[in-house]
CSV table of N, CA and C and ligand atoms in Angstrom, one decimal:
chain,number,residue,atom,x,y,z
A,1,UNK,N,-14.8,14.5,-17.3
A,1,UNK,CA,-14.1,14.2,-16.1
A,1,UNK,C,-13.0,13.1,-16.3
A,2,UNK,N,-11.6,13.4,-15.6
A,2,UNK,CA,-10.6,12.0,-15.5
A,2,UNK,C,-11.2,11.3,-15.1
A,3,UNK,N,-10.0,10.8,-14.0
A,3,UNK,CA,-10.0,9.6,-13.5
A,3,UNK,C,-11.7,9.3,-12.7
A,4,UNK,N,-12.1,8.1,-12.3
A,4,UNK,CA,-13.4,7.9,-12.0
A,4,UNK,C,-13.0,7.0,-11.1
A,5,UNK,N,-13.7,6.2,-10.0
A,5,UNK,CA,-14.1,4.9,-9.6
A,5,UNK,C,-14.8,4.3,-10.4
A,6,UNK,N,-14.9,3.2,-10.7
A,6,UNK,CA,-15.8,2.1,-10.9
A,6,UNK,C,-17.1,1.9,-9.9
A,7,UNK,N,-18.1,1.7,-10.9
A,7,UNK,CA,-19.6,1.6,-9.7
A,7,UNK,C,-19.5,1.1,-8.3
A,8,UNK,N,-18.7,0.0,-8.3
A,8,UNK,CA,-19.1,-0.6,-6.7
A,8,UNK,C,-18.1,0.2,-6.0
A,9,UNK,N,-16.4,1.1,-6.6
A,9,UNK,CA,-16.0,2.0,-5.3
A,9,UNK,C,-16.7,2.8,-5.1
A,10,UNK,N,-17.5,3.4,-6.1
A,10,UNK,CA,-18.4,4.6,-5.8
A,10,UNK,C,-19.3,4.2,-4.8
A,11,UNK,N,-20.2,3.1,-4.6
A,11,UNK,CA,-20.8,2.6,-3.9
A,11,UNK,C,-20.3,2.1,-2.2
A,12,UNK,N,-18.7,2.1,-2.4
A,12,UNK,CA,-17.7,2.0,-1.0
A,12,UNK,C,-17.9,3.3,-0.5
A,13,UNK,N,-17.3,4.3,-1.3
A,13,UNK,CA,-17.4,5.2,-1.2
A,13,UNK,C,-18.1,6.5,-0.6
A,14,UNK,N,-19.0,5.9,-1.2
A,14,UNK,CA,-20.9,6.7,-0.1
A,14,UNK,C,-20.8,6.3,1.0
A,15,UNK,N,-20.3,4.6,1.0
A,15,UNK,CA,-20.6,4.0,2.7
A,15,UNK,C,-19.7,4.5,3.6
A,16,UNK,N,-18.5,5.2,2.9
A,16,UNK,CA,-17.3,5.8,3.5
A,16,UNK,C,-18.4,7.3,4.5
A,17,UNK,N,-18.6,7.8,3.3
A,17,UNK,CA,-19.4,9.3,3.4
A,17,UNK,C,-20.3,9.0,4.5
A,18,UNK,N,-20.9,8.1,4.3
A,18,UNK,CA,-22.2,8.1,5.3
A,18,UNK,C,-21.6,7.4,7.0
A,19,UNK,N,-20.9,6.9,6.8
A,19,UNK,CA,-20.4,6.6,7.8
A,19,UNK,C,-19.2,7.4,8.8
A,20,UNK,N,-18.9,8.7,8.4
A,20,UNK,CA,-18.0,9.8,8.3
A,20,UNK,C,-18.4,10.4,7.5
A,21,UNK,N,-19.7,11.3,9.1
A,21,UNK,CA,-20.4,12.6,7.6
A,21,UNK,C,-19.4,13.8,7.9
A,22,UNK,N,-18.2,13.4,8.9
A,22,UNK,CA,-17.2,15.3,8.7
A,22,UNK,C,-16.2,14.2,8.0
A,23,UNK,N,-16.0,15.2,6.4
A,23,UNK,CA,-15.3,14.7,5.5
A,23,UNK,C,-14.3,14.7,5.7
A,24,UNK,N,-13.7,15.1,6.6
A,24,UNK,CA,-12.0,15.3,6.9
A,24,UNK,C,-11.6,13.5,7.6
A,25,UNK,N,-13.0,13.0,8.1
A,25,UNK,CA,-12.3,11.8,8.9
A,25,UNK,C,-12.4,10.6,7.6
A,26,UNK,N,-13.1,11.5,6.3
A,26,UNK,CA,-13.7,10.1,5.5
A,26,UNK,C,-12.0,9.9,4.5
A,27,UNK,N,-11.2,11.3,5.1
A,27,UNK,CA,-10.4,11.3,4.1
A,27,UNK,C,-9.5,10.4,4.0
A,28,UNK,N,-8.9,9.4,5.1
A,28,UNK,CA,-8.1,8.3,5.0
A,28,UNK,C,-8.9,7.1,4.5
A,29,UNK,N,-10.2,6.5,5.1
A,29,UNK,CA,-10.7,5.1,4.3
A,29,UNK,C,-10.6,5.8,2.7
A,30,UNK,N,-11.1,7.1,2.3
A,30,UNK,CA,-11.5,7.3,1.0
A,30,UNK,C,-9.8,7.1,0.1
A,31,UNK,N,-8.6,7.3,0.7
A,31,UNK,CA,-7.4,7.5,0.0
A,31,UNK,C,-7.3,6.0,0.1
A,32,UNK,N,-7.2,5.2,1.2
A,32,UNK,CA,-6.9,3.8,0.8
A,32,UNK,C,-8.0,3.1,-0.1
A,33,UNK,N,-9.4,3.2,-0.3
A,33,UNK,CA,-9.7,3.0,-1.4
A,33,UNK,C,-9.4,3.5,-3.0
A,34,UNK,N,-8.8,4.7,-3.1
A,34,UNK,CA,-7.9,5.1,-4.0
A,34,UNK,C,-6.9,4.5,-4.3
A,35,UNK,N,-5.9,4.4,-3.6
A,35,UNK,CA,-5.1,3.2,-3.7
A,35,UNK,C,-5.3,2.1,-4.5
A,36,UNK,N,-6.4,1.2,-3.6
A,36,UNK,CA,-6.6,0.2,-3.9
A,36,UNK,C,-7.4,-0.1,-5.0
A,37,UNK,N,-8.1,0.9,-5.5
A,37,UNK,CA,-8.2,1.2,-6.9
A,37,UNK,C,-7.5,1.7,-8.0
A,38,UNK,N,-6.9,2.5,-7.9
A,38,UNK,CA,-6.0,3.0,-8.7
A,38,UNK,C,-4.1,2.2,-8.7
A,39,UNK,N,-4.3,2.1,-8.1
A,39,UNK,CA,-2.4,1.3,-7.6
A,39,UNK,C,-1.7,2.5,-7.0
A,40,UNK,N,-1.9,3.8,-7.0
A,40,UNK,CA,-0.8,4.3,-6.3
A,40,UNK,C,-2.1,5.9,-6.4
A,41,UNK,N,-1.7,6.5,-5.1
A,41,UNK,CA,-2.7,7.7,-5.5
A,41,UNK,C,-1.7,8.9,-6.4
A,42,UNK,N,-2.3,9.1,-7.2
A,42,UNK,CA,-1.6,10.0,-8.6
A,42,UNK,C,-2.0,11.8,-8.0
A,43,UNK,N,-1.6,12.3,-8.8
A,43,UNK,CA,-2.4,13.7,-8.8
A,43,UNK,C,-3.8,14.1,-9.6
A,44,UNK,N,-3.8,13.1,-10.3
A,44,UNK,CA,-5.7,12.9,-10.6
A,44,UNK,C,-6.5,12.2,-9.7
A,45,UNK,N,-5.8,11.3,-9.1
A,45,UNK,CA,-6.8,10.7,-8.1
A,45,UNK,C,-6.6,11.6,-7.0
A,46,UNK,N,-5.6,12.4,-6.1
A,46,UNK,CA,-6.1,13.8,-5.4
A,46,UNK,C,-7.2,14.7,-5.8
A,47,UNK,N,-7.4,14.8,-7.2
A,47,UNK,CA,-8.2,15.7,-7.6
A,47,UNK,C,-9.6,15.4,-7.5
A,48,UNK,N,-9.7,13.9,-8.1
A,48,UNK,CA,-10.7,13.2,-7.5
A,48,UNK,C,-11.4,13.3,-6.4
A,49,UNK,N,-10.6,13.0,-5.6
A,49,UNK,CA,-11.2,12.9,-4.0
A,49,UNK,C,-11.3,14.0,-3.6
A,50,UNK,N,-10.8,15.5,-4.2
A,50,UNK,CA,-11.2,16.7,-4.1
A,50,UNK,C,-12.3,17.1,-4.2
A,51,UNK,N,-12.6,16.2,-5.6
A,51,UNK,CA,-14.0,16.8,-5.9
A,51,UNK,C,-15.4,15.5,-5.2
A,52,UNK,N,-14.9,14.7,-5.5
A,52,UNK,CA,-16.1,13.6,-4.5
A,52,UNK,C,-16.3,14.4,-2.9
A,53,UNK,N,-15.2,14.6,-2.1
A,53,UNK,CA,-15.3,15.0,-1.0
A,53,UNK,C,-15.6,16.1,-0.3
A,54,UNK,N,-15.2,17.0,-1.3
A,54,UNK,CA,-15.4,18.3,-1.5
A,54,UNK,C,-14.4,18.7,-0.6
A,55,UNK,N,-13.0,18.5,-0.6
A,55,UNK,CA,-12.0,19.0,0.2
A,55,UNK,C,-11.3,19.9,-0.4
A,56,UNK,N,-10.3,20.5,0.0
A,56,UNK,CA,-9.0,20.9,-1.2
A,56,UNK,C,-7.9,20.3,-1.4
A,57,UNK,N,-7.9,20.1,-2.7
A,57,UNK,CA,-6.6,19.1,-3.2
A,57,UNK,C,-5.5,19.4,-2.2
A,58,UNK,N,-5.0,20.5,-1.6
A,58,UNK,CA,-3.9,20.7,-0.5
A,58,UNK,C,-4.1,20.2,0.4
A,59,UNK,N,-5.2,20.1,1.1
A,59,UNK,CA,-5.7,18.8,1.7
A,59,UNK,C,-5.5,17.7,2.3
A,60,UNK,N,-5.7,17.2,0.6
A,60,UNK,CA,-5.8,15.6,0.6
A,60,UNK,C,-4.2,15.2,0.2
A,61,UNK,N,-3.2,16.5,-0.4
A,61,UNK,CA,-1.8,16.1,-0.9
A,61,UNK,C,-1.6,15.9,0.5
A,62,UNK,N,-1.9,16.6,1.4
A,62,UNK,CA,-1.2,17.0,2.6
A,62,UNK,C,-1.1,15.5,3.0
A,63,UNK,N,-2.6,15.0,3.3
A,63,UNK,CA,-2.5,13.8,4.2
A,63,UNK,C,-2.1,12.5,3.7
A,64,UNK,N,-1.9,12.5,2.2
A,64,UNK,CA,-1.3,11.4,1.3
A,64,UNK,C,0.1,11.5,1.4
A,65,UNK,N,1.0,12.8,1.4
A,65,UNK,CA,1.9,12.7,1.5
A,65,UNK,C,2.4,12.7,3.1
A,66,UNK,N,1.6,12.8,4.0
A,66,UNK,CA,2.3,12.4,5.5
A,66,UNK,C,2.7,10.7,5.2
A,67,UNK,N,1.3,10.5,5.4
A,67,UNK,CA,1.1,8.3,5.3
A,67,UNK,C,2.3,8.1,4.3
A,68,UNK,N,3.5,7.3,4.8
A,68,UNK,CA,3.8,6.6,3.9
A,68,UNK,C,2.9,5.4,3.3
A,69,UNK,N,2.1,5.0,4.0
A,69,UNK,CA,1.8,3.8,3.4
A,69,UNK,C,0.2,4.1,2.0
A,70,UNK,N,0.6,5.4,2.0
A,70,UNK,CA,0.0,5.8,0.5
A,70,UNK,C,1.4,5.9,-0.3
A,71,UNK,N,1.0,5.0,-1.8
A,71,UNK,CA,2.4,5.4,-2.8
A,71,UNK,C,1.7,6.8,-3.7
A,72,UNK,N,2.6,7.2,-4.4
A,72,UNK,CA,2.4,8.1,-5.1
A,72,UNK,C,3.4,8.2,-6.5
A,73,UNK,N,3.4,6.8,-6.5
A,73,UNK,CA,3.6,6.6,-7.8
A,73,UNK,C,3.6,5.4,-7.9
A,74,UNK,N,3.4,4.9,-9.4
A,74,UNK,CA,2.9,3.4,-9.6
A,74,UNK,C,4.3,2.1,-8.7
A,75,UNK,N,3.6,1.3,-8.7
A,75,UNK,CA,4.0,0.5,-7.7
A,75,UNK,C,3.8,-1.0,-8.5
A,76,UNK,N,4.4,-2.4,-8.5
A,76,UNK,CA,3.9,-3.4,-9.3
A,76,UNK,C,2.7,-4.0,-8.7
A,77,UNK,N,2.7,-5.1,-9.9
A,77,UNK,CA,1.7,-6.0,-9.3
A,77,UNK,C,1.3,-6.4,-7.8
A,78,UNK,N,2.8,-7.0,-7.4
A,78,UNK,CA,2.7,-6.8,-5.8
A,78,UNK,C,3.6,-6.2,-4.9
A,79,UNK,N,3.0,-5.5,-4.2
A,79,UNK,CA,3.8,-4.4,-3.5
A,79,UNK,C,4.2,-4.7,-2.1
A,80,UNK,N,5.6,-5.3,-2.1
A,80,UNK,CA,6.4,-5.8,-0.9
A,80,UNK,C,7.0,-4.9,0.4
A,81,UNK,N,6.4,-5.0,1.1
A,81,UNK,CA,6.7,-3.9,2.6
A,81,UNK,C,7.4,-5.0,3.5
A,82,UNK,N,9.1,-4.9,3.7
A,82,UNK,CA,9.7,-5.8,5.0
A,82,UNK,C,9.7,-5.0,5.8
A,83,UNK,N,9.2,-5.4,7.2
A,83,UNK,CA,9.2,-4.4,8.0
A,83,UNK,C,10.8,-4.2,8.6
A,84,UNK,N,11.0,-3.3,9.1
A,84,UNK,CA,12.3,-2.7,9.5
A,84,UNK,C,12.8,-2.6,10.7
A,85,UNK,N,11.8,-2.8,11.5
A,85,UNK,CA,12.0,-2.0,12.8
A,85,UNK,C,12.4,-3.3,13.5
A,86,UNK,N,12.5,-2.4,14.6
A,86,UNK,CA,13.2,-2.9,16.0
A,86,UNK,C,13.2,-4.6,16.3
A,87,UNK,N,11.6,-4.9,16.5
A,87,UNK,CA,11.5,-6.6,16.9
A,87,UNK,C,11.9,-7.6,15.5
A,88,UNK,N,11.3,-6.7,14.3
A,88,UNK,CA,11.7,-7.6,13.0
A,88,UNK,C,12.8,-7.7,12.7
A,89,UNK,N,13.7,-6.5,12.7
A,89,UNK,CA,15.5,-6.4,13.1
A,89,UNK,C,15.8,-7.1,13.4
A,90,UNK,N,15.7,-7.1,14.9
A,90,UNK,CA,16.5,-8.5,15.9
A,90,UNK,C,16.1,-10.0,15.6
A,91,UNK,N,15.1,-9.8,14.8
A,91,UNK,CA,14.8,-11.5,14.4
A,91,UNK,C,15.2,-11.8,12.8
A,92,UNK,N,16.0,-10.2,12.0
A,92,UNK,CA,16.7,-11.3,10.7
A,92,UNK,C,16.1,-10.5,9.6
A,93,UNK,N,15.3,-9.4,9.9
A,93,UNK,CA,14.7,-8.4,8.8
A,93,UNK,C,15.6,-8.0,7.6
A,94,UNK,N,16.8,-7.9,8.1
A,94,UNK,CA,17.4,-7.1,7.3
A,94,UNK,C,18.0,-8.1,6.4
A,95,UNK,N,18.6,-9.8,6.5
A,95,UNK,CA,19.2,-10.5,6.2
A,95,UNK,C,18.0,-11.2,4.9
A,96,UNK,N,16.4,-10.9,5.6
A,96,UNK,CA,15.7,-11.7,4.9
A,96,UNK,C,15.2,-10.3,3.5
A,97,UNK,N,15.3,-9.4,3.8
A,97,UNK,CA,15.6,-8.0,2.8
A,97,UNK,C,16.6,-8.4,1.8
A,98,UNK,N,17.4,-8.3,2.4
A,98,UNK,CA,18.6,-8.4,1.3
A,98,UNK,C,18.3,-10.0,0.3
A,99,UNK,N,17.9,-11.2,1.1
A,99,UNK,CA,16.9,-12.0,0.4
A,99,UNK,C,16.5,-12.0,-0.9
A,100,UNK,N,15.1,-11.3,-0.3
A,100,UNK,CA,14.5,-10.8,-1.6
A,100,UNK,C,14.9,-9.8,-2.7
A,101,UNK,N,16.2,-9.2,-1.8
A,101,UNK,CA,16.7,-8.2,-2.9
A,101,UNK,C,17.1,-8.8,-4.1
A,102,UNK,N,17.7,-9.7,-4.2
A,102,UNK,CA,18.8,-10.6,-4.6
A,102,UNK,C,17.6,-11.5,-5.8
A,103,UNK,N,16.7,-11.9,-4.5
A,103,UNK,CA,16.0,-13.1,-5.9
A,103,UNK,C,15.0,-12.0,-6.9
A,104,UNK,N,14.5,-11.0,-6.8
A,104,UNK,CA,14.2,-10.2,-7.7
A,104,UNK,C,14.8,-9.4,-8.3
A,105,UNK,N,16.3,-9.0,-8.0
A,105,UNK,CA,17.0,-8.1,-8.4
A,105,UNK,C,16.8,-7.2,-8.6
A,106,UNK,N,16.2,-6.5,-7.7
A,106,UNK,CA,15.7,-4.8,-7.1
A,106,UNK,C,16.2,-4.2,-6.0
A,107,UNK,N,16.7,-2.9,-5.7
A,107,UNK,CA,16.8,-2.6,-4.1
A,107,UNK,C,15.7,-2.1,-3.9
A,108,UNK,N,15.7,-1.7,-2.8
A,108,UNK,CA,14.9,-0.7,-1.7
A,108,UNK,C,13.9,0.3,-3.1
A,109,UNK,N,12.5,0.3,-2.8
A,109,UNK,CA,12.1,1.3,-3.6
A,109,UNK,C,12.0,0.8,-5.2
A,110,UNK,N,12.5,0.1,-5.6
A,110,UNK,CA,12.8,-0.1,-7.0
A,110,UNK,C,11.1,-1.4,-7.8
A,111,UNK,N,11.0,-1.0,-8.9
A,111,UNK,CA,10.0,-2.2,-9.0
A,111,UNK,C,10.7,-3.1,-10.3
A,112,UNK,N,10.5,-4.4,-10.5
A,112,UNK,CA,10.7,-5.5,-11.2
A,112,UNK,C,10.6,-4.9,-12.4
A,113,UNK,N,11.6,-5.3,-14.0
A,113,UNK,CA,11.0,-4.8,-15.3
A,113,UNK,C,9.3,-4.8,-15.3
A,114,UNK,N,8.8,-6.3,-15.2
A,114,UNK,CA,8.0,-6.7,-15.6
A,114,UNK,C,6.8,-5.8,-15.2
A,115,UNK,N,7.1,-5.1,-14.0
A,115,UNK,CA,6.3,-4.6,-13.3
A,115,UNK,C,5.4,-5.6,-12.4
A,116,UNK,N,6.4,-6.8,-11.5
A,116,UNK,CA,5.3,-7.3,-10.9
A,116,UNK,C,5.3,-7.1,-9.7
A,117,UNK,N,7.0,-6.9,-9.0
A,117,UNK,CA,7.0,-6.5,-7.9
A,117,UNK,C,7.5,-4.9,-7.9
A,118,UNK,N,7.6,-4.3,-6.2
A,118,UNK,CA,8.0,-3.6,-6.2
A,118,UNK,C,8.3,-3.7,-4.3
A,119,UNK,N,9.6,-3.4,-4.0
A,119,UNK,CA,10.1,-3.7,-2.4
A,119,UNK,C,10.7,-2.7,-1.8
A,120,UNK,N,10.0,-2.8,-0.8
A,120,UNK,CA,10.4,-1.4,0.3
A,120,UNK,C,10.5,-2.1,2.0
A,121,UNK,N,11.5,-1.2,2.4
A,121,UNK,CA,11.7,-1.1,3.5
A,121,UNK,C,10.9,-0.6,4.4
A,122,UNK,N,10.0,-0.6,5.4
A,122,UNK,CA,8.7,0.2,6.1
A,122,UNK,C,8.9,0.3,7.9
A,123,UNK,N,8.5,1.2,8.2
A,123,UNK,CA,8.6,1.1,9.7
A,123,UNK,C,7.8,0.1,10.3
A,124,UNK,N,7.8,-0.3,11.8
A,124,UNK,CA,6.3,-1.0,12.2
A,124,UNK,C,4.9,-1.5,11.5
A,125,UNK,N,4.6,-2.4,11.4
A,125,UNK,CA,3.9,-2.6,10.4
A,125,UNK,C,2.3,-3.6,12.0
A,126,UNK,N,3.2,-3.3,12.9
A,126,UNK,CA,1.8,-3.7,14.1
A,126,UNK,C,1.9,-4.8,14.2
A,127,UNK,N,2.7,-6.3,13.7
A,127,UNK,CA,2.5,-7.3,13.7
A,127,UNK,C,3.4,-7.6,14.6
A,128,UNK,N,4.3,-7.4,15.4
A,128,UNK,CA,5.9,-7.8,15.8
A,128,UNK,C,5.6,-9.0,16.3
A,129,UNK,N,4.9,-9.6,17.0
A,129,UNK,CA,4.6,-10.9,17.4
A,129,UNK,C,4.8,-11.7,15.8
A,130,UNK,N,4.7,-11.5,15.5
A,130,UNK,CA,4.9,-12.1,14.0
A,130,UNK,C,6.5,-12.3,13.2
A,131,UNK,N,7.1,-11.4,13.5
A,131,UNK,CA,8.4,-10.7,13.1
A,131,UNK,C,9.3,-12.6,12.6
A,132,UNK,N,10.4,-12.1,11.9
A,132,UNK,CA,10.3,-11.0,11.1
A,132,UNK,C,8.9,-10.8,9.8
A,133,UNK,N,8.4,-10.3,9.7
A,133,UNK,CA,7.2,-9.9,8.7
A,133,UNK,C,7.1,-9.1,7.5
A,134,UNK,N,6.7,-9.4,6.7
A,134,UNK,CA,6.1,-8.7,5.4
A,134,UNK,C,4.7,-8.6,5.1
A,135,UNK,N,4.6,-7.5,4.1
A,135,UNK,CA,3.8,-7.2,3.9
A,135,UNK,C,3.1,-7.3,2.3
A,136,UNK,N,2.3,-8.1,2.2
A,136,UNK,CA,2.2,-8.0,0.3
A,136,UNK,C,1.2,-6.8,-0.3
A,137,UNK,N,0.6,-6.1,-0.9
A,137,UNK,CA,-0.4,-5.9,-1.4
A,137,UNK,C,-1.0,-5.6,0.0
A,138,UNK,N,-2.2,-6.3,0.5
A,138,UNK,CA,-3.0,-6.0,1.9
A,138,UNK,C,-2.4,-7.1,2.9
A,139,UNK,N,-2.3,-8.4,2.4
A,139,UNK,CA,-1.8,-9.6,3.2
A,139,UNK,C,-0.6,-9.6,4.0
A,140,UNK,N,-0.6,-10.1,5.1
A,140,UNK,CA,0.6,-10.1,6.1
A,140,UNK,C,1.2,-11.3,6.3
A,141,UNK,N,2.5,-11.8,6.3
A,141,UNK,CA,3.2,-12.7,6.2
A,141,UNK,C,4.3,-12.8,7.4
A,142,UNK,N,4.3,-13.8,8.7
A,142,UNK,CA,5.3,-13.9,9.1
A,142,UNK,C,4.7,-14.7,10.2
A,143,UNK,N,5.9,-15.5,11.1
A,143,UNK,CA,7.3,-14.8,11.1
A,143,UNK,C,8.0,-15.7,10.0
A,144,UNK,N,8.7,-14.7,8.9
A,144,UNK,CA,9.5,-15.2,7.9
A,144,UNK,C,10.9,-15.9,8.0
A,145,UNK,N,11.0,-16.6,7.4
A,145,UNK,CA,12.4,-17.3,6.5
A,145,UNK,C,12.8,-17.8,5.0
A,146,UNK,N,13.7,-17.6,5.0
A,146,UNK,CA,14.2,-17.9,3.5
A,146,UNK,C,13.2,-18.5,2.9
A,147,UNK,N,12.9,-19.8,3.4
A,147,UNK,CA,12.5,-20.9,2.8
A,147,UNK,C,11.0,-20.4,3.0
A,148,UNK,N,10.0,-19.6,3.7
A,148,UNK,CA,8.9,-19.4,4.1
A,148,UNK,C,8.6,-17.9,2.8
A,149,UNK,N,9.9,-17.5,2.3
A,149,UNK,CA,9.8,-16.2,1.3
A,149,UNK,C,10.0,-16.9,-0.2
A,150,UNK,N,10.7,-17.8,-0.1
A,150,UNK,CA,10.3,-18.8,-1.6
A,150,UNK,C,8.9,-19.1,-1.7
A,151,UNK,N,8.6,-19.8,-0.9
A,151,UNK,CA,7.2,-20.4,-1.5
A,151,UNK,C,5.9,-19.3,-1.6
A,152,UNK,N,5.9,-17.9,-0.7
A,152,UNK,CA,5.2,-17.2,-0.8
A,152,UNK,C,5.3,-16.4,-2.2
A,153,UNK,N,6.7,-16.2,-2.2
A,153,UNK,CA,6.9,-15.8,-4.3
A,153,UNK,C,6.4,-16.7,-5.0
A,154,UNK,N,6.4,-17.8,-4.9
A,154,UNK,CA,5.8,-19.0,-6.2
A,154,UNK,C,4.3,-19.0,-6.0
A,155,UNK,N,4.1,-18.5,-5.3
A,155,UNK,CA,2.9,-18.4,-4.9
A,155,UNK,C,2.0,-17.3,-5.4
A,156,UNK,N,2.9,-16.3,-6.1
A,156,UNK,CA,2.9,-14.8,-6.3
A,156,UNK,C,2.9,-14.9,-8.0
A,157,UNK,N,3.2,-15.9,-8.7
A,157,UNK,CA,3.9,-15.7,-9.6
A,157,UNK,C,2.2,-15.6,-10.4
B,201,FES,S1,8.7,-4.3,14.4
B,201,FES,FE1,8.1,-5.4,12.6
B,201,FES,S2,5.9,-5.5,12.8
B,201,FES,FE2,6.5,-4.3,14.5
């Protein structure tokens, strides 16, 4: 067999199953634990959850590739989502984007040599009372400023 979980996802995993015995609803907690195991869901980790779930890999591409917020390909150490939309817009999204573009020297999509970041632009991310906001890895940050995006990188390092 490839790729595998580690004992304790496998053990997420069942709790997923047992808690969502029609496998079709277990199929989103089971991809974000993929994810969050693997760093980005691959085409062996589809196959995986093929066979753990007993779905069909067309499936599970189908519903990984709707969600943006599954990657599908490796991604760095930490994976930067500024939200884009409408309320984060009007409060400086795009100005505080270009920001981080600059102090990591990456655009849109791109990840760091080192592989530690990787920065993307995302729709709604549900926090707008927050705005403007980001997103790291799982943690949510805002409402942002220059000075509130420095210390959260040194924070990162
Ligand atoms: S518009 Fe940015 S979190 Fe909703």
């Amino acid at each position: 067999m490839g790729l595998e979980f580690n004992d304790s996802a496998k053990k997420e995993l069942e709790r997923i199953k047992a808690r969502y015995p029609e496998r079709q609803a277990a199929l989103l907690p089971a991809l974000y634990l993929a994810q969050r195991e693997f760093g980005y869901v691959s085409d062996e980790a589809i196959k995986y959850l093929a066979q753990v779930l007993e779905l069909p890999k067309s499936r599970i591409y189908g519903v990984a590739s709707f969600y943006t917020m599954f990657n599908k390909k490796p991604v760095g150490k930490y994976f930067i989502q500024v939200c884009a939309n409408i309320s984060c817009a009007m409060m400086g999204a795009d100005g505080l984007f270009d920001y981080l573009s600059s102090k990591l020297g990456i655009k849109e999509g791109e990840t760091t040599k080192d592989g530690k970041y990787t920065l993307c632009k995302v729709e709604c991310l549900g926090a707008c009372g927050e705005a403007p906001m980001m997103q790291v890895n799982e943690k949510y940050y805002g409402p942002l400023t220059r000075e509130k995006v420095d210390k959260i990188l040194s924070e990162l390092k």
